[in-house]
Short mmCIF file of C-alpha atoms in Angstrom, two decimals:
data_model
loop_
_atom_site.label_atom_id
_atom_site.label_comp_id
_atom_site.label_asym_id
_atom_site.label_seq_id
_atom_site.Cartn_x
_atom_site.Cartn_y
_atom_site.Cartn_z
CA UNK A 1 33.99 5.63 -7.52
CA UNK A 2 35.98 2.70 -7.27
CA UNK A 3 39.34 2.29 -4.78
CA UNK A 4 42.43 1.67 -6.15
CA UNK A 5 42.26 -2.16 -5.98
CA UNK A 6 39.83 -1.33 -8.15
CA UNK A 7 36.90 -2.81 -6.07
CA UNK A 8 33.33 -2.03 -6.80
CA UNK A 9 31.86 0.34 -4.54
CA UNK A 10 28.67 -0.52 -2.62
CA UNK A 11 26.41 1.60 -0.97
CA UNK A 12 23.55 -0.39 1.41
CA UNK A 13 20.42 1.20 2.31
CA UNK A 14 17.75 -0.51 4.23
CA UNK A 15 15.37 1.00 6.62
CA UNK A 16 16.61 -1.98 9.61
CA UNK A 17 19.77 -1.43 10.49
CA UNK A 18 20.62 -4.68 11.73
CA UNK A 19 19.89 -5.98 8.57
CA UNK A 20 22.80 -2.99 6.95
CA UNK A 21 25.18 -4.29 9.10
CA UNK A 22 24.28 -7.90 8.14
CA UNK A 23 24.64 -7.07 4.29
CA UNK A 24 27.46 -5.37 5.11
CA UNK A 25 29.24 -8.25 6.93
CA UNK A 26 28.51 -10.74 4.38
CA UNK A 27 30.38 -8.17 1.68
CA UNK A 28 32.91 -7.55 3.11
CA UNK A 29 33.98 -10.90 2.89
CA UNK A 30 33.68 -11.16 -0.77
CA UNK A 31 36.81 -10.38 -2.97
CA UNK A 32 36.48 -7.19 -5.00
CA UNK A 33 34.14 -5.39 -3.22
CA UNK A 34 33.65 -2.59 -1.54
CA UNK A 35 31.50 -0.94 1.23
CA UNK A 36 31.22 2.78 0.95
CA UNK A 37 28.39 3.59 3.27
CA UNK A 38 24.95 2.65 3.78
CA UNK A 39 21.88 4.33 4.64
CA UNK A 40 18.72 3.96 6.68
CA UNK A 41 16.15 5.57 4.84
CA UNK A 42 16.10 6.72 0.81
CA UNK A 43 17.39 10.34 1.46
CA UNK A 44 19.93 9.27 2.89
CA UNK A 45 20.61 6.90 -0.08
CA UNK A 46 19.91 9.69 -2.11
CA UNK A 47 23.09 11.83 -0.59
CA UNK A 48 25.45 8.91 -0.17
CA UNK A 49 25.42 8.28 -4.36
CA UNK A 50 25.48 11.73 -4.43
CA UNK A 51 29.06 12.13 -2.86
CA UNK A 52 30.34 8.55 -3.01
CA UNK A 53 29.42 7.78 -6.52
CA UNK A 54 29.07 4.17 -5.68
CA UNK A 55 29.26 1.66 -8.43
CA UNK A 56 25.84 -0.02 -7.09
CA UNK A 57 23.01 0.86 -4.72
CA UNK A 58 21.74 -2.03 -2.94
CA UNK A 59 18.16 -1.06 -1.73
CA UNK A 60 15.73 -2.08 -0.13
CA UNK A 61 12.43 -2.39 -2.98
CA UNK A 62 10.41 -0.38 -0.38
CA UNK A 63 13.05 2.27 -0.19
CA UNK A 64 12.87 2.84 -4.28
CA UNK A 65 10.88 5.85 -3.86
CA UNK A 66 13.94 8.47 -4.18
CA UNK A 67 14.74 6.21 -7.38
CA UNK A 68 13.86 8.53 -10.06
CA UNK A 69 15.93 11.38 -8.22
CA UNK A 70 18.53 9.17 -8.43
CA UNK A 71 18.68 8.56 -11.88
CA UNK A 72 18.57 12.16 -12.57
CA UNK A 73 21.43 13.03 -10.19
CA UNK A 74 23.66 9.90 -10.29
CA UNK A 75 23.01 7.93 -13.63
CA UNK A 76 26.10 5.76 -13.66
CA UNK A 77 24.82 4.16 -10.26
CA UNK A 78 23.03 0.60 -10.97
CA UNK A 79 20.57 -0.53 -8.34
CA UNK A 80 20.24 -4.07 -7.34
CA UNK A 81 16.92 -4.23 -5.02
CA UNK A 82 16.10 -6.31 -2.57
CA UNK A 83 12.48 -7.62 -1.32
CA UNK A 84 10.05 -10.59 -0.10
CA UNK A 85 9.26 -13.55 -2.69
CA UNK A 86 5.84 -11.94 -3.22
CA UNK A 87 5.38 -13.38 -6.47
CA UNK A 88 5.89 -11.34 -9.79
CA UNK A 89 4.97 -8.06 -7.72
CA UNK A 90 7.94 -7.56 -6.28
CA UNK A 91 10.32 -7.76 -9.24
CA UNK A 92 7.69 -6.24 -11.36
CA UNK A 93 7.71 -3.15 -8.84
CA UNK A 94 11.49 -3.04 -9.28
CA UNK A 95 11.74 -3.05 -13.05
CA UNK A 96 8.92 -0.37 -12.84
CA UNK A 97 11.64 1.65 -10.58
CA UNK A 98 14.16 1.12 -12.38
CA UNK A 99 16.27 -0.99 -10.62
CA UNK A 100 18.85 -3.20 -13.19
CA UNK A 101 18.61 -6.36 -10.57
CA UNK A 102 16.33 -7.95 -7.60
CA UNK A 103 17.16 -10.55 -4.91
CA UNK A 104 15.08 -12.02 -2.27
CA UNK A 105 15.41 -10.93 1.05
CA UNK A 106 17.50 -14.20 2.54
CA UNK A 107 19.47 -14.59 -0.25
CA UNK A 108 23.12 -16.04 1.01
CA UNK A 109 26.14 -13.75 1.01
CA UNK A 110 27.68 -15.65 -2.20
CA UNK A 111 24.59 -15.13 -4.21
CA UNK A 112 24.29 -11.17 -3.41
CA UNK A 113 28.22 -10.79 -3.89
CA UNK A 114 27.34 -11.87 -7.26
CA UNK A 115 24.22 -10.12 -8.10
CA UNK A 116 26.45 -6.69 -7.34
CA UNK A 117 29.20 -7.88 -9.51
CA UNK A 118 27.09 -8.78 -12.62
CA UNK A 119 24.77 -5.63 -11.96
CA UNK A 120 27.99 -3.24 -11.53
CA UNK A 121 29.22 -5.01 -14.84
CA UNK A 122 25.98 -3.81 -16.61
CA UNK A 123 23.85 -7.33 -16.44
CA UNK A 124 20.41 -7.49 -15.37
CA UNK A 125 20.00 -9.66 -12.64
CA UNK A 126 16.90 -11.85 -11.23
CA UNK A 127 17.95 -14.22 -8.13
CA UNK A 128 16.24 -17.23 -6.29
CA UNK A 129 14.78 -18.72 -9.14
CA UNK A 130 12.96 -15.31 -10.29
CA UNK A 131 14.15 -15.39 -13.68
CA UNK A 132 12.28 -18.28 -15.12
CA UNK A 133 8.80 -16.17 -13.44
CA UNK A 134 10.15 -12.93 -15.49
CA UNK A 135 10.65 -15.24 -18.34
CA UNK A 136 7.13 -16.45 -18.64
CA UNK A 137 5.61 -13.09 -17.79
CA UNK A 138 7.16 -10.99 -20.53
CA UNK A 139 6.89 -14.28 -22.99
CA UNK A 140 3.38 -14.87 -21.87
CA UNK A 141 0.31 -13.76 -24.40
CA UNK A 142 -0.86 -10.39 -23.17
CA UNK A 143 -5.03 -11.06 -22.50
CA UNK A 144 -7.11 -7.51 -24.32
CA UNK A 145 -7.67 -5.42 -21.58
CA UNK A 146 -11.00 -4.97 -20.76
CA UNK A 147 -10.37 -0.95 -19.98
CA UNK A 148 -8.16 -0.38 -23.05
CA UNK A 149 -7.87 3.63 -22.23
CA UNK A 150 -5.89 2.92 -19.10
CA UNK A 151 -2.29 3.31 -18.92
CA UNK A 152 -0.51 0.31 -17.10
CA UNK A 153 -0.02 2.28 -14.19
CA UNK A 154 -3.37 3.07 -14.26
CA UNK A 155 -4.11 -0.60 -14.71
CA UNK A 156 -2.25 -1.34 -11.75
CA UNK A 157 -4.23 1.15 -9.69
CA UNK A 158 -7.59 -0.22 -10.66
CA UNK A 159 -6.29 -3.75 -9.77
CA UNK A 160 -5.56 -2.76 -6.69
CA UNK A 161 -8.53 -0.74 -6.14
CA UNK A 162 -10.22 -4.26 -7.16
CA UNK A 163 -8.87 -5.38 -4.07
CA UNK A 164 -10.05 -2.75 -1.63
CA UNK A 165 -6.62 -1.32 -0.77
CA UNK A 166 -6.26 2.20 0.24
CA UNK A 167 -4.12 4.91 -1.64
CA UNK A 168 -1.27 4.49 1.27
CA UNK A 169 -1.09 0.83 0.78
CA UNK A 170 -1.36 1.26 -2.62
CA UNK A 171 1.75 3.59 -2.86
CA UNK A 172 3.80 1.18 -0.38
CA UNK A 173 3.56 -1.80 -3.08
CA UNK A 174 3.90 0.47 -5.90
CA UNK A 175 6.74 2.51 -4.20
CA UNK A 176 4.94 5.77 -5.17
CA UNK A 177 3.92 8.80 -3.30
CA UNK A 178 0.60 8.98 -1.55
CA UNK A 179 -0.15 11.97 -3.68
CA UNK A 180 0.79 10.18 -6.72
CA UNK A 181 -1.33 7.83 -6.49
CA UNK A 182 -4.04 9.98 -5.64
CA UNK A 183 -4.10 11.92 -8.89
CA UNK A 184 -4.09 8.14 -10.60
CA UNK A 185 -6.66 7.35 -8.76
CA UNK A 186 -8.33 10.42 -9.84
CA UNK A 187 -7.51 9.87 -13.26
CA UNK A 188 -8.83 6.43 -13.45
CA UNK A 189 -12.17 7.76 -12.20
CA UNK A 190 -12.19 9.90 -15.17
CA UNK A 191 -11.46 7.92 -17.35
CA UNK A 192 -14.35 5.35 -16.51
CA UNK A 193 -16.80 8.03 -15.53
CA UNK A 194 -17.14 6.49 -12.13
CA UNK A 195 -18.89 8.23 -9.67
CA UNK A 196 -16.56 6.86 -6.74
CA UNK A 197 -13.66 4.54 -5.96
CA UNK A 198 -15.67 1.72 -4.95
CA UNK A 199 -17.89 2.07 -8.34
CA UNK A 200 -14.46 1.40 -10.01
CA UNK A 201 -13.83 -1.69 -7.95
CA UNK A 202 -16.76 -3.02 -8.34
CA UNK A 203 -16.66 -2.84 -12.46
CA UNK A 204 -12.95 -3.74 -12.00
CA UNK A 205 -14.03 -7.39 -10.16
CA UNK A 206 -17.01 -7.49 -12.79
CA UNK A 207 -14.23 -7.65 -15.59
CA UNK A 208 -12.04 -10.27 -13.48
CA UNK A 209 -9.71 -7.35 -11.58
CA UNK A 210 -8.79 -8.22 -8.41
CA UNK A 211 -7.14 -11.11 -6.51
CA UNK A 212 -7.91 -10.71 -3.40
CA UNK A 213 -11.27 -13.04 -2.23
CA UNK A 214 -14.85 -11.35 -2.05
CA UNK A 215 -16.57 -11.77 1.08
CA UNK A 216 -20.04 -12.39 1.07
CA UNK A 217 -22.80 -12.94 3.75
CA UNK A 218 -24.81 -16.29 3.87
#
């Protein structure tokens, strides 16, 4: 969908809506673009692209989990996601998605009127000095895995595990459903032919999983 002017067509979806109006504000103000709605949750999202056909969906990362209806329903729609500077796991959750950009929460008005242009033009887009991270992650020599008959999301389940996080925080970084990631979970059991969850972590921190510290008593 795009207006006459020929602007591109935004749709904003974040779960604060102070923070909509904010986005909103800020793009409005940039030449050749376009507002067509915004949304406070991802269903709402979901039927927005639905009728407006918007050029881009900027989201929220944490509001990705409607993403792979989306693709289905509206593939023309590129998503630009936004989230915290959480290292590589926040742009590494968004590529996972699907999303075709990701900015920091923060990010100034000039920098995400640019991110939707060069995302709505087909570009991949990385802001706040992400790329050069990206770079050396995908460049980087991949280490053997020391449980080679995981998949990668798998992988990322056991690393979490590793860290003692439960199934719903698990599916909040991972933007998955709850039940999702309990049939991973259940999977990865299988697969390792551990008795329990917590037998998985602790082979998982054995083989180096895990970033989070160990506590110990003295």
């Amino acid at each position: 969908m795009t207006h006459s002017s020929g602007a591109i067509t935004v749709v904003i979806a974040d779960k604060h809506p102070l923070f909509v109006e904010g986005i909103r504000s800020a793009l409005k103000q940039a030449a050749g673009i376009s507002v067509a709605g915004a949304a406070c949750d991802d269903l709402d999202a979901l039927r927005l692209c639905v009728r407006l056909s918007p050029q881009v969906l900027l989201a929220d990362l944490a509001m990705l989990g409607a993403l792979g209806s989306l693709r289905r329903r509206c593939p023309a729609v590129r998503v630009l996601a936004l989230g915290p500077d959480d290292g590589e796991a926040g742009f590494m959750s968004a590529l996972l998605a699907g999303a075709h950009g990701y900015l920091l929460k923060g990010s100034g008005p000039a920098e995400i009127a640019a991110a939707v242009r060069s995302v709505a033009l087909g570009q991949v887009v990385f802001g706040g000095g992400l790329a050069p991270r990206l770079l050396d992650r995908l460049t980087a020599p991949q280490a053997r895995s020391p449980f080679p008959g995981l998949t990668q999301r798998e992988h990322e389940i056991l690393e979490r595990l590793a860290d003692g996080r439960s199934n719903a925080e698990i599916a909040r970084e991972l933007c998955l459903a709850t039940k999702t990631v309990r049939n991973h979970v259940s999977n990865v059991l299988t697969k390792l032919a551990a008795p329990s969850r917590v037998d998985a972590a602790l082979r998982a921190r054995d083989a180096g999983l895990g970033s989070r510290p160990v506590l110990t008593r003295v």
